[in-house]
Tab-separated table of C-alpha atoms and ligand atoms in Angstrom:
chain	number	residue	atom	x	y	z
A	1	MET	CA	154.604	86.299	172.988
A	2	LEU	CA	157.852	85.156	174.562
A	3	LYS	CA	159.670	87.696	176.752
A	4	ARG	CA	163.146	86.296	177.272
A	5	VAL	CA	164.764	83.535	175.235
A	6	LEU	CA	167.882	81.613	176.146
A	7	ILE	CA	170.044	80.834	173.114
A	8	ALA	CA	171.580	77.382	173.605
A	9	ASN	CA	174.034	77.628	170.757
A	10	ARG	CA	177.033	79.553	169.490
A	11	GLY	CA	178.451	81.165	166.359
A	12	GLU	CA	176.476	82.545	163.469
A	13	ILE	CA	173.204	80.848	164.418
A	14	ALA	CA	173.393	82.316	167.932
A	15	LEU	CA	173.662	85.781	166.383
A	16	ARG	CA	170.894	84.949	163.897
A	17	ILE	CA	168.549	84.009	166.758
A	18	GLN	CA	169.587	87.110	168.700
A	19	ARG	CA	168.645	89.283	165.726
A	20	ALA	CA	165.234	87.634	165.460
A	21	CYS	CA	164.703	88.212	169.197
A	22	ARG	CA	165.569	91.889	168.857
A	23	LEU	CA	163.210	92.260	165.916
A	24	LEU	CA	160.367	90.871	168.003
A	25	GLY	CA	161.223	92.785	171.187
A	26	ILE	CA	162.294	89.602	172.985
A	27	GLU	CA	165.261	89.751	175.384
A	28	SER	CA	168.109	87.365	174.648
A	29	VAL	CA	170.150	85.337	177.107
A	30	GLN	CA	173.328	84.097	175.480
A	31	ILE	CA	174.964	81.136	177.169
A	32	HIS	CA	178.524	80.409	176.195
A	33	SER	CA	181.560	78.291	176.994
A	34	GLN	CA	184.852	79.690	178.274
A	35	ALA	CA	186.226	79.393	174.740
A	36	ASP	CA	183.547	81.762	173.434
A	37	ARG	CA	183.600	84.389	176.177
A	38	ALA	CA	185.098	87.049	173.880
A	39	ALA	CA	182.750	86.356	170.962
A	40	PRO	CA	181.012	89.486	169.629
A	41	TYR	CA	177.511	88.017	169.960
A	42	VAL	CA	178.151	87.421	173.677
A	43	ARG	CA	178.710	91.175	174.068
A	44	THR	CA	175.641	92.155	172.079
A	45	ALA	CA	173.175	89.843	173.856
A	46	ASP	CA	170.936	91.403	176.484
A	47	HIS	CA	172.281	88.937	179.035
A	48	ALA	CA	175.172	86.484	178.899
A	49	LEU	CA	176.174	83.588	181.087
A	50	CYS	CA	179.230	81.338	180.963
A	51	ILE	CA	178.071	77.790	181.633
A	52	GLY	CA	181.222	75.736	181.367
A	53	PRO	CA	184.557	74.931	179.758
A	54	ALA	CA	185.263	74.769	176.035
A	55	GLN	CA	184.444	71.092	175.704
A	56	ALA	CA	180.928	70.882	174.237
A	57	SER	CA	179.910	68.037	176.551
A	58	GLU	CA	180.547	70.419	179.472
A	59	SER	CA	178.786	73.406	177.933
A	60	TYR	CA	176.612	73.441	174.783
A	61	LEU	CA	175.680	69.771	175.223
A	62	HIS	CA	175.177	69.938	178.975
A	63	ALA	CA	171.383	69.761	179.086
A	64	ARG	CA	170.947	70.106	182.850
A	65	ARG	CA	173.221	73.111	183.109
A	66	ILE	CA	171.408	74.828	180.237
A	67	VAL	CA	167.980	74.312	181.785
A	68	GLU	CA	169.346	75.583	185.120
A	69	ALA	CA	170.768	78.636	183.356
A	70	ALA	CA	167.372	79.354	181.822
A	71	ARG	CA	165.746	79.172	185.263
A	72	LEU	CA	168.416	81.325	186.849
A	73	MET	CA	168.164	83.962	184.127
A	74	GLU	CA	164.359	83.800	184.197
A	75	ALA	CA	164.082	82.971	180.520
A	76	ASP	CA	160.730	81.642	179.377
A	77	ALA	CA	162.041	79.674	176.399
A	78	ILE	CA	165.134	77.976	174.969
A	79	HIS	CA	166.095	78.154	171.308
A	80	PRO	CA	168.453	75.264	170.496
A	81	GLY	CA	169.619	76.446	167.040
A	82	TYR	CA	171.032	73.587	164.963
A	83	GLY	CA	173.446	70.821	165.956
A	84	PHE	CA	174.213	70.399	169.690
A	85	LEU	CA	170.920	69.641	171.535
A	86	SER	CA	168.555	70.758	168.778
A	87	GLU	CA	167.384	67.247	167.900
A	88	ASN	CA	167.667	65.721	171.341
A	89	ALA	CA	164.179	64.580	172.345
A	90	SER	CA	165.063	64.174	176.036
A	91	PHE	CA	166.360	67.742	176.119
A	92	ALA	CA	163.112	69.030	174.601
A	93	ASP	CA	161.212	67.057	177.256
A	94	ALA	CA	163.436	68.388	180.051
A	95	VAL	CA	162.875	71.967	178.895
A	96	GLU	CA	159.102	71.512	178.925
A	97	GLU	CA	159.199	69.686	182.263
A	98	ALA	CA	161.001	72.706	183.708
A	99	GLY	CA	158.011	74.794	182.659
A	100	LEU	CA	159.875	76.434	179.794
A	101	VAL	CA	159.074	76.550	176.099
A	102	PHE	CA	161.281	74.566	173.747
A	103	VAL	CA	161.539	76.478	170.459
A	104	GLY	CA	160.826	73.496	168.242
A	105	PRO	CA	158.507	70.509	168.033
A	106	SER	CA	157.521	68.244	170.930
A	107	GLY	CA	160.006	65.720	172.282
A	108	ASP	CA	157.812	62.973	170.828
A	109	ALA	CA	157.941	64.455	167.321
A	110	ILE	CA	161.741	64.698	167.564
A	111	ARG	CA	161.865	61.100	168.801
A	112	THR	CA	159.760	59.774	165.914
A	113	MET	CA	161.749	61.647	163.280
A	114	GLY	CA	165.045	60.669	164.918
A	115	ASP	CA	164.240	57.008	164.306
A	116	LYS	CA	164.499	56.666	160.547
A	117	ILE	CA	162.300	53.563	160.451
A	118	ALA	CA	159.548	55.340	162.385
A	119	ALA	CA	160.026	58.491	160.304
A	120	LYS	CA	159.683	56.570	157.055
A	121	ALA	CA	156.552	54.828	158.312
A	122	ALA	CA	155.033	58.169	159.356
A	123	MET	CA	155.836	59.687	155.963
A	124	LYS	CA	154.415	56.726	154.078
A	125	ALA	CA	151.220	56.977	156.095
A	126	ALA	CA	151.016	60.687	155.235
A	127	GLY	CA	151.422	60.038	151.510
A	128	VAL	CA	155.028	61.241	151.200
A	129	PRO	CA	156.981	59.056	148.724
A	130	CYS	CA	159.923	57.139	150.232
A	131	VAL	CA	162.902	55.229	148.826
A	132	PRO	CA	161.670	51.705	147.924
A	133	GLY	CA	162.612	49.197	150.606
A	134	GLY	CA	161.418	47.311	153.651
A	135	GLU	CA	158.753	48.500	156.075
A	136	GLY	CA	160.722	47.968	159.248
A	137	ALA	CA	163.932	46.678	160.779
A	138	ILE	CA	165.744	43.751	159.180
A	139	ASP	CA	165.408	40.561	161.267
A	140	ASP	CA	167.913	38.299	159.533
A	141	GLU	CA	170.010	37.798	156.448
A	142	ALA	CA	167.391	35.756	154.605
A	143	GLN	CA	164.903	38.608	154.928
A	144	ALA	CA	167.509	41.138	153.794
A	145	LEU	CA	168.284	39.031	150.722
A	146	ARG	CA	164.590	38.682	149.838
A	147	LEU	CA	164.064	42.431	150.189
A	148	ALA	CA	167.164	43.290	148.172
A	149	GLU	CA	166.017	40.939	145.429
A	150	ALA	CA	162.641	42.652	145.385
A	151	VAL	CA	163.946	46.250	145.126
A	152	GLY	CA	166.992	45.331	143.005
A	153	TYR	CA	170.732	45.818	143.682
A	154	PRO	CA	172.541	47.941	144.696
A	155	VAL	CA	170.839	48.463	148.051
A	156	ILE	CA	171.859	50.409	151.140
A	157	LEU	CA	171.716	49.241	154.760
A	158	LYS	CA	171.035	52.106	157.144
A	159	ALA	CA	170.998	52.361	160.917
A	160	ALA	CA	167.577	53.478	162.196
A	161	GLY	CA	169.276	55.736	164.710
A	162	GLY	CA	171.991	56.949	162.324
A	163	GLY	CA	172.965	60.525	161.620
A	164	GLY	CA	175.695	62.724	160.247
A	165	GLY	CA	176.196	60.430	157.263
A	166	ARG	CA	177.304	57.527	159.466
A	167	GLY	CA	175.861	54.033	159.888
A	168	MET	CA	175.249	53.302	156.204
A	169	ARG	CA	176.637	50.612	153.910
A	170	VAL	CA	176.029	49.952	150.234
A	171	VAL	CA	175.522	46.316	149.208
A	172	ARG	CA	176.083	45.587	145.526
A	173	ALA	CA	175.624	41.812	145.418
A	174	PRO	CA	173.977	39.053	147.532
A	175	ALA	CA	177.388	37.629	148.478
A	176	ASP	CA	178.213	40.830	150.386
A	177	MET	CA	174.998	40.927	152.424
A	178	SER	CA	175.991	38.793	155.388
A	179	GLU	CA	179.069	40.760	156.336
A	180	ALA	CA	177.518	44.151	155.552
A	181	LEU	CA	174.527	43.394	157.757
A	182	ALA	CA	176.693	42.276	160.668
A	183	THR	CA	179.008	45.291	160.432
A	184	THR	CA	176.228	47.868	160.070
A	185	ARG	CA	174.347	46.351	163.022
A	186	GLU	CA	177.412	46.297	165.184
A	187	GLU	CA	178.274	49.884	164.263
A	188	ALA	CA	174.683	51.013	164.827
A	189	ALA	CA	174.620	49.489	168.303
A	190	ARG	CA	177.953	51.018	169.204
A	191	ALA	CA	177.542	54.495	167.727
A	192	PHE	CA	173.801	55.099	168.146
A	193	GLY	CA	172.800	52.685	170.914
A	194	ASN	CA	170.218	51.126	168.593
A	195	PRO	CA	171.118	48.042	166.544
A	196	ALA	CA	168.043	48.325	164.283
A	197	VAL	CA	169.008	48.415	160.615
A	198	TYR	CA	166.788	48.783	157.553
A	199	LEU	CA	167.285	48.336	153.850
A	200	GLU	CA	166.368	50.468	150.883
A	201	LYS	CA	167.287	50.862	147.244
A	202	PHE	CA	170.584	52.679	146.670
A	203	LEU	CA	170.038	55.482	144.190
A	204	GLN	CA	173.037	55.915	141.909
A	205	ALA	CA	173.262	59.624	141.165
A	206	PRO	CA	170.437	61.443	142.921
A	207	ARG	CA	170.186	65.108	143.822
A	208	HIS	CA	169.512	66.303	147.358
A	209	VAL	CA	166.373	68.424	147.343
A	210	GLU	CA	164.563	69.486	150.498
A	211	ILE	CA	161.322	71.175	151.481
A	212	GLN	CA	161.131	73.806	154.250
A	213	VAL	CA	158.006	73.806	156.371
A	214	LEU	CA	156.537	75.957	159.134
A	215	ALA	CA	153.692	74.743	161.312
A	216	ASP	CA	151.895	76.357	164.233
A	217	GLU	CA	150.182	74.636	167.155
A	218	HIS	CA	146.756	75.556	165.785
A	219	GLY	CA	146.857	73.068	162.934
A	220	ASN	CA	148.223	75.370	160.222
A	221	ALA	CA	151.177	74.221	158.135
A	222	VAL	CA	152.779	75.695	155.034
A	223	TRP	CA	155.746	74.732	152.894
A	224	LEU	CA	158.152	77.496	151.884
A	225	GLY	CA	159.523	76.124	148.648
A	226	ASP	CA	162.460	73.866	147.993
A	227	ARG	CA	166.247	73.929	148.261
A	228	ASP	CA	168.907	72.035	146.348
A	229	CYS	CA	171.840	70.973	148.540
A	230	SER	CA	173.508	68.509	146.210
A	231	LEU	CA	176.973	70.036	146.427
A	232	GLN	CA	178.321	67.986	149.333
A	233	ARG	CA	181.525	66.524	150.571
A	234	ARG	CA	181.391	63.559	152.958
A	235	HIS	CA	177.666	64.241	153.345
A	236	GLN	CA	178.423	67.806	154.456
A	237	LYS	CA	176.651	70.469	152.440
A	238	VAL	CA	178.967	73.041	150.864
A	239	VAL	CA	176.686	75.153	148.626
A	240	GLU	CA	172.880	75.373	148.765
A	241	GLU	CA	170.345	77.140	146.616
A	242	ALA	CA	166.654	77.892	146.256
A	243	PRO	CA	164.776	76.874	144.218
A	244	ALA	CA	166.205	73.568	142.931
A	245	PRO	CA	167.049	74.256	139.286
A	246	GLY	CA	165.359	72.419	136.452
A	247	ILE	CA	162.700	70.535	138.407
A	248	ASP	CA	159.080	70.679	137.289
A	249	ARG	CA	157.379	73.170	139.622
A	250	ALA	CA	154.119	71.207	139.617
A	251	LEU	CA	155.991	68.170	140.919
A	252	VAL	CA	157.687	70.245	143.653
A	253	ALA	CA	154.305	71.700	144.614
A	254	ASP	CA	152.813	68.220	144.910
A	255	ILE	CA	155.642	67.121	147.222
A	256	GLY	CA	155.462	70.384	149.182
A	257	GLU	CA	151.731	69.938	149.763
A	258	ARG	CA	152.342	66.401	151.004
A	259	CYS	CA	154.970	67.654	153.460
A	260	ALA	CA	152.593	70.293	154.806
A	261	ALA	CA	149.876	67.651	155.069
A	262	ALA	CA	152.281	65.360	156.948
A	263	CYS	CA	152.920	68.187	159.446
A	264	ARG	CA	149.206	68.579	160.018
A	265	ALA	CA	148.784	64.809	160.401
A	266	MET	CA	151.586	64.678	163.017
A	267	ALA	CA	150.487	67.899	164.735
A	268	TYR	CA	154.036	69.071	164.068
A	269	ARG	CA	155.039	72.436	165.540
A	270	GLY	CA	157.776	74.812	164.408
A	271	ALA	CA	160.200	74.867	161.500
A	272	GLY	CA	161.283	71.649	159.839
A	273	THR	CA	162.853	70.256	156.724
A	274	PHE	CA	161.885	67.187	154.729
A	275	GLU	CA	164.962	65.884	152.945
A	276	PHE	CA	164.570	63.996	149.684
A	277	LEU	CA	166.713	62.312	147.108
A	278	TYR	CA	165.567	63.256	143.614
A	279	GLU	CA	166.299	61.025	140.654
A	280	ASP	CA	164.716	60.571	137.224
A	281	GLY	CA	161.862	62.949	137.952
A	282	ARG	CA	160.941	61.390	141.317
A	283	PHE	CA	161.258	62.423	144.948
A	284	TYR	CA	162.184	59.928	147.672
A	285	PHE	CA	162.000	60.959	151.342
A	286	ILE	CA	165.140	60.161	153.361
A	287	GLU	CA	164.774	62.059	156.622
A	288	MET	CA	163.250	65.006	158.438
A	289	ASN	CA	165.225	67.587	160.370
A	290	THR	CA	163.177	68.962	163.228
A	291	ARG	CA	165.042	72.247	163.616
A	292	VAL	CA	166.238	75.313	161.737
A	293	GLN	CA	168.883	74.468	159.147
A	294	VAL	CA	172.143	76.147	158.217
A	295	GLU	CA	170.787	76.839	154.727
A	296	HIS	CA	167.520	78.495	155.831
A	297	PRO	CA	168.607	81.933	154.497
A	298	VAL	CA	168.221	80.955	150.828
A	299	THR	CA	164.563	80.250	151.511
A	300	GLU	CA	164.216	83.519	153.431
A	301	CYS	CA	165.733	85.376	150.478
A	302	VAL	CA	163.337	84.009	147.867
A	303	THR	CA	160.185	84.011	150.026
A	304	GLY	CA	160.776	87.118	152.158
A	305	ILE	CA	159.671	85.067	155.182
A	306	ASP	CA	161.778	85.308	158.352
A	307	ILE	CA	162.002	81.652	159.387
A	308	VAL	CA	163.768	82.229	162.713
A	309	ALA	CA	161.335	84.965	163.760
A	310	TRP	CA	158.506	82.566	162.935
A	311	GLN	CA	160.098	79.856	165.063
A	312	LEU	CA	159.913	82.262	168.007
A	313	ARG	CA	156.410	83.480	167.186
A	314	ILE	CA	155.118	79.907	166.841
A	315	ALA	CA	156.806	78.954	170.134
A	316	GLY	CA	154.970	81.880	171.709
A	317	GLY	CA	151.667	80.390	170.572
A	318	GLU	CA	151.023	82.633	167.574
A	319	ARG	CA	149.179	81.508	164.490
A	320	LEU	CA	150.799	81.668	161.079
A	321	SER	CA	149.567	84.964	159.641
A	322	PHE	CA	149.764	83.799	156.047
A	323	ALA	CA	148.415	80.902	154.028
A	324	GLN	CA	150.010	78.702	151.390
A	325	GLY	CA	148.736	80.947	148.620
A	326	ASP	CA	150.704	83.856	150.090
A	327	VAL	CA	154.005	82.006	149.741
A	328	ARG	CA	155.345	82.990	146.344
A	329	PRO	CA	159.085	82.449	145.946
A	330	VAL	CA	160.680	85.048	143.675
A	331	GLY	CA	164.086	84.860	141.994
A	332	HIS	CA	166.976	82.710	143.093
A	333	ALA	CA	169.352	82.542	146.072
A	334	ILE	CA	172.640	80.705	146.631
A	335	GLU	CA	174.558	80.165	149.864
A	336	CYS	CA	178.271	79.399	150.259
A	337	ARG	CA	179.355	78.077	153.644
A	338	ILE	CA	182.557	79.777	154.712
A	339	ASN	CA	184.658	77.378	156.750
A	340	ALA	CA	187.895	77.922	158.624
A	341	GLU	CA	189.646	75.182	156.700
A	342	ASP	CA	191.758	74.666	153.619
A	343	GLY	CA	189.312	74.627	150.703
A	344	PHE	CA	190.857	71.616	149.028
A	345	THR	CA	192.470	69.484	151.743
A	346	PHE	CA	189.693	70.364	154.216
A	347	VAL	CA	192.225	70.531	157.047
A	348	PRO	CA	190.738	72.815	159.734
A	349	GLY	CA	192.564	76.062	160.378
A	350	PRO	CA	191.500	77.646	163.670
A	351	GLY	CA	193.300	80.754	164.877
A	352	ARG	CA	193.166	84.529	164.872
A	353	ILE	CA	191.536	86.347	161.969
A	354	GLU	CA	193.745	89.370	161.318
A	355	ARG	CA	191.473	90.992	158.785
A	356	TRP	CA	187.883	90.227	157.938
A	357	HIS	CA	186.199	92.137	155.163
A	358	VAL	CA	182.608	91.259	154.450
A	359	PRO	CA	181.272	91.806	150.924
A	360	GLY	CA	178.136	93.834	150.285
A	361	GLY	CA	176.039	95.366	147.573
A	362	PRO	CA	172.704	94.443	145.979
A	363	GLY	CA	171.499	90.939	146.749
A	364	ILE	CA	174.281	90.085	149.188
A	365	ARG	CA	173.604	88.881	152.729
A	366	VAL	CA	176.343	87.705	155.075
A	367	ASP	CA	175.430	85.762	158.206
A	368	THR	CA	178.488	85.614	160.426
A	369	HIS	CA	179.543	86.111	164.028
A	370	VAL	CA	183.123	86.885	163.042
A	371	GLU	CA	185.022	90.200	162.947
A	372	SER	CA	188.665	91.263	162.537
A	373	GLY	CA	190.640	90.026	165.536
A	374	TYR	CA	188.226	87.154	166.229
A	375	VAL	CA	189.910	83.933	167.265
A	376	VAL	CA	188.305	80.805	165.780
A	377	PRO	CA	188.395	78.256	168.610
A	378	PRO	CA	189.561	74.750	167.697
A	379	ASN	CA	186.788	73.120	169.706
A	380	TYR	CA	183.796	73.405	167.399
A	381	ASP	CA	182.512	73.183	163.852
A	382	SER	CA	184.686	75.047	161.357
A	383	MET	CA	181.885	77.139	159.811
A	384	ILE	CA	182.485	80.838	160.448
A	385	GLY	CA	179.810	82.313	158.251
A	386	LYS	CA	177.669	82.145	155.162
A	387	ILE	CA	177.511	84.354	152.116
A	388	ILE	CA	174.105	84.401	150.494
A	389	ALA	CA	173.596	85.959	147.058
A	390	SER	CA	170.201	86.476	145.501
A	391	GLY	CA	169.036	87.739	142.167
A	392	SER	CA	166.088	87.719	139.810
A	393	SER	CA	167.552	84.679	138.067
A	394	ARG	CA	169.995	81.909	138.974
A	395	GLN	CA	172.522	83.477	136.629
A	396	GLU	CA	172.290	86.804	138.387
A	397	ALA	CA	172.654	85.144	141.796
A	398	ILE	CA	175.790	83.348	140.603
A	399	ALA	CA	177.237	86.562	139.145
A	400	ARG	CA	176.622	88.374	142.440
A	401	MET	CA	178.127	85.496	144.402
A	402	ARG	CA	181.249	85.579	142.251
A	403	ALA	CA	181.690	89.296	142.852
A	404	ALA	CA	181.058	88.862	146.574
A	405	LEU	CA	183.605	86.038	146.861
A	406	ASP	CA	186.165	88.183	145.060
A	407	GLU	CA	185.495	91.068	147.404
A	408	ALA	CA	185.660	88.999	150.605
A	409	VAL	CA	188.967	89.121	152.497
A	410	VAL	CA	189.924	86.792	155.318
A	411	ASP	CA	193.528	87.097	156.493
A	412	GLY	CA	195.261	85.121	159.205
A	413	ILE	CA	193.592	81.722	158.901
A	414	ALA	CA	192.843	79.232	156.140
A	415	VAL	CA	189.351	79.574	154.668
A	416	ASN	CA	187.569	77.851	151.810
A	417	LEU	CA	186.911	80.981	149.752
A	418	PRO	CA	189.146	79.647	146.900
A	419	LEU	CA	187.005	76.496	146.688
A	420	HIS	CA	183.816	78.551	146.387
A	421	ARG	CA	185.400	80.790	143.754
A	422	GLU	CA	186.193	77.715	141.660
A	423	ILE	CA	182.746	76.198	142.129
A	424	MET	CA	181.077	79.442	141.033
A	425	ALA	CA	183.241	79.402	137.881
A	426	ASP	CA	182.464	75.744	137.090
A	427	ASP	CA	180.450	75.002	133.955
A	428	GLY	CA	178.682	71.999	135.446
A	429	PHE	CA	177.482	74.048	138.410
A	430	ALA	CA	176.456	76.901	136.118
A	431	GLU	CA	174.290	74.506	134.132
A	432	GLY	CA	172.480	73.475	137.338
A	433	GLY	CA	171.090	70.203	138.609
A	434	VAL	CA	174.269	68.297	139.450
A	435	GLY	CA	174.010	65.194	141.658
A	436	ILE	CA	175.270	64.533	145.184
A	437	HIS	CA	178.516	62.945	143.988
A	438	TYR	CA	179.443	65.803	141.668
A	439	LEU	CA	181.622	67.765	144.085
A	440	GLU	CA	183.594	64.715	145.297
A	441	HIS	CA	184.305	63.668	141.713
A	442	TRP	CA	185.215	67.228	140.815
A	443	LEU	CA	187.640	67.427	143.771
A	444	GLU	CA	189.111	64.078	142.748
A	445	ARG	CA	189.721	65.281	139.182
A	446	ARG	CA	191.199	68.518	140.488
A	447	ARG	CA	193.605	66.628	142.765
A	448	HIS	CA	194.859	64.704	139.784
A	449	GLY	CA	195.210	67.859	137.729
A	450	GLY	CA	192.439	66.829	135.286
I	1	ADP	P1	172.112	61.183	157.857
I	1	ADP	O1	171.030	61.292	158.872
I	1	ADP	O2	173.290	60.424	158.371
I	1	ADP	O3	172.458	62.478	157.213
I	1	ADP	P2	170.553	60.424	155.488
I	1	ADP	O4	169.510	59.372	155.524
I	1	ADP	O5	170.111	61.827	155.411
I	1	ADP	O6	171.544	60.190	156.742
I	1	ADP	O7	171.531	60.115	154.299
I	1	ADP	C1	172.733	60.848	154.167
I	1	ADP	C2	173.225	60.768	152.754
I	1	ADP	O8	173.483	59.402	152.372
I	1	ADP	C3	172.257	61.279	151.713
I	1	ADP	O9	172.320	62.674	151.566
I	1	ADP	C4	172.769	60.546	150.483
I	1	ADP	O10	173.939	61.181	150.012
I	1	ADP	C5	173.145	59.189	151.022
I	1	ADP	N1	172.011	58.249	150.938
I	1	ADP	C6	171.142	57.932	151.921
I	1	ADP	N2	170.217	57.056	151.481
I	1	ADP	C7	170.509	56.799	150.202
I	1	ADP	C8	169.915	55.973	149.176
I	1	ADP	N3	168.836	55.229	149.418
I	1	ADP	N4	170.489	55.989	147.954
I	1	ADP	C9	171.580	56.729	147.701
I	1	ADP	N5	172.182	57.521	148.604
I	1	ADP	C10	171.657	57.559	149.843
């Protein structure tokens, strides 16, 4: 069992990790930037240490300083949370080289999954279905044209090292290939330091459905059900839910089993998420996230399994204490991401929160680091919390979410509560199973008063 864990993150996930530490009797060391020194979770941690100025590159992204802080504070492990250094293979290596435990998979596993060509190859080998396309990087235009012809237009060119929805270009006709290939390559080299580009079929109106996994270092791996995260804007998830509505459970189970098998085949360790596009009754792997995700609470709500506590237990060498047959998701859960931004223009609105009232009642969970008087710094991601509603059915979860959103009060800054209230009242959302372009189209119609 770990004794003292350094939390290399901020905001709601820092508090979430702190809570898991407390539950397990592990001491927490909260590092923070100067901008976060007054944050409530800095006060509540067992130990806190300021490691640099507000700028992330000088604090939360400063790998060497973080490892030094862990040594200085005599932590035995580092939990990276999500974002920042959580999927940085060299950081994971540096942590292990310093004799500390990285709460996550090995640097090599992160490296493989961070290269989308390698990740796809690994998934294919493990029997996980992928989007039809080439096996490796594109060498030249002629090859790209041949491949595109084989899978059928439209196709999408993607940077192997891409992330955050960048480094992708849709090609609708052969005449556009040459320029698209050159631009994507150039962008890939510049933004990700890796010019490798691959090609796959562009799915027209898929859903985003993902599988949560947990794997220990003793060869055990389980999948914890699925999540639907199709409500997105600019590839940023806005609302997530578990399970994905209207998908044949036998099909989900087949995919879930394959994901767990892939973990065993890779000797994967920790929590992870296999992301898929789902269209016309089929799943297509797009990428794996080798860390805890923002939307993990919906899975916790329907399975009763504490994912963050298990990350820590697995990092401490424990075996999973349950088998696949013990994972039985019950009911439905929905998460709304609360952002400090205008809900419709998406303009960020940092500043002081004058009043913060958190909703409650049956089936409501709020994960947030914010309180009245908290100042949202302008330096980081705009997410200030998550409201999670669960119920015995999807309908009940939606009804509870509506009530919770009505009850929530945030004064002093712009927040996207009005957007969530409208989404929860939308007929298309209520029906379930909308695609990844639904929200953008909906926002477009709304802008034009339609
Ligand atoms: P990133 O690592 O940048 O998030 P992903 O591979 O996860 O990149 O893709 C991000 C998003 O791009 C997906 O959620 C989906 O909306 C879109 N996308 C990616 N590949 C395809 C595809 N083959 N067909 C249609 N849309 C795609």
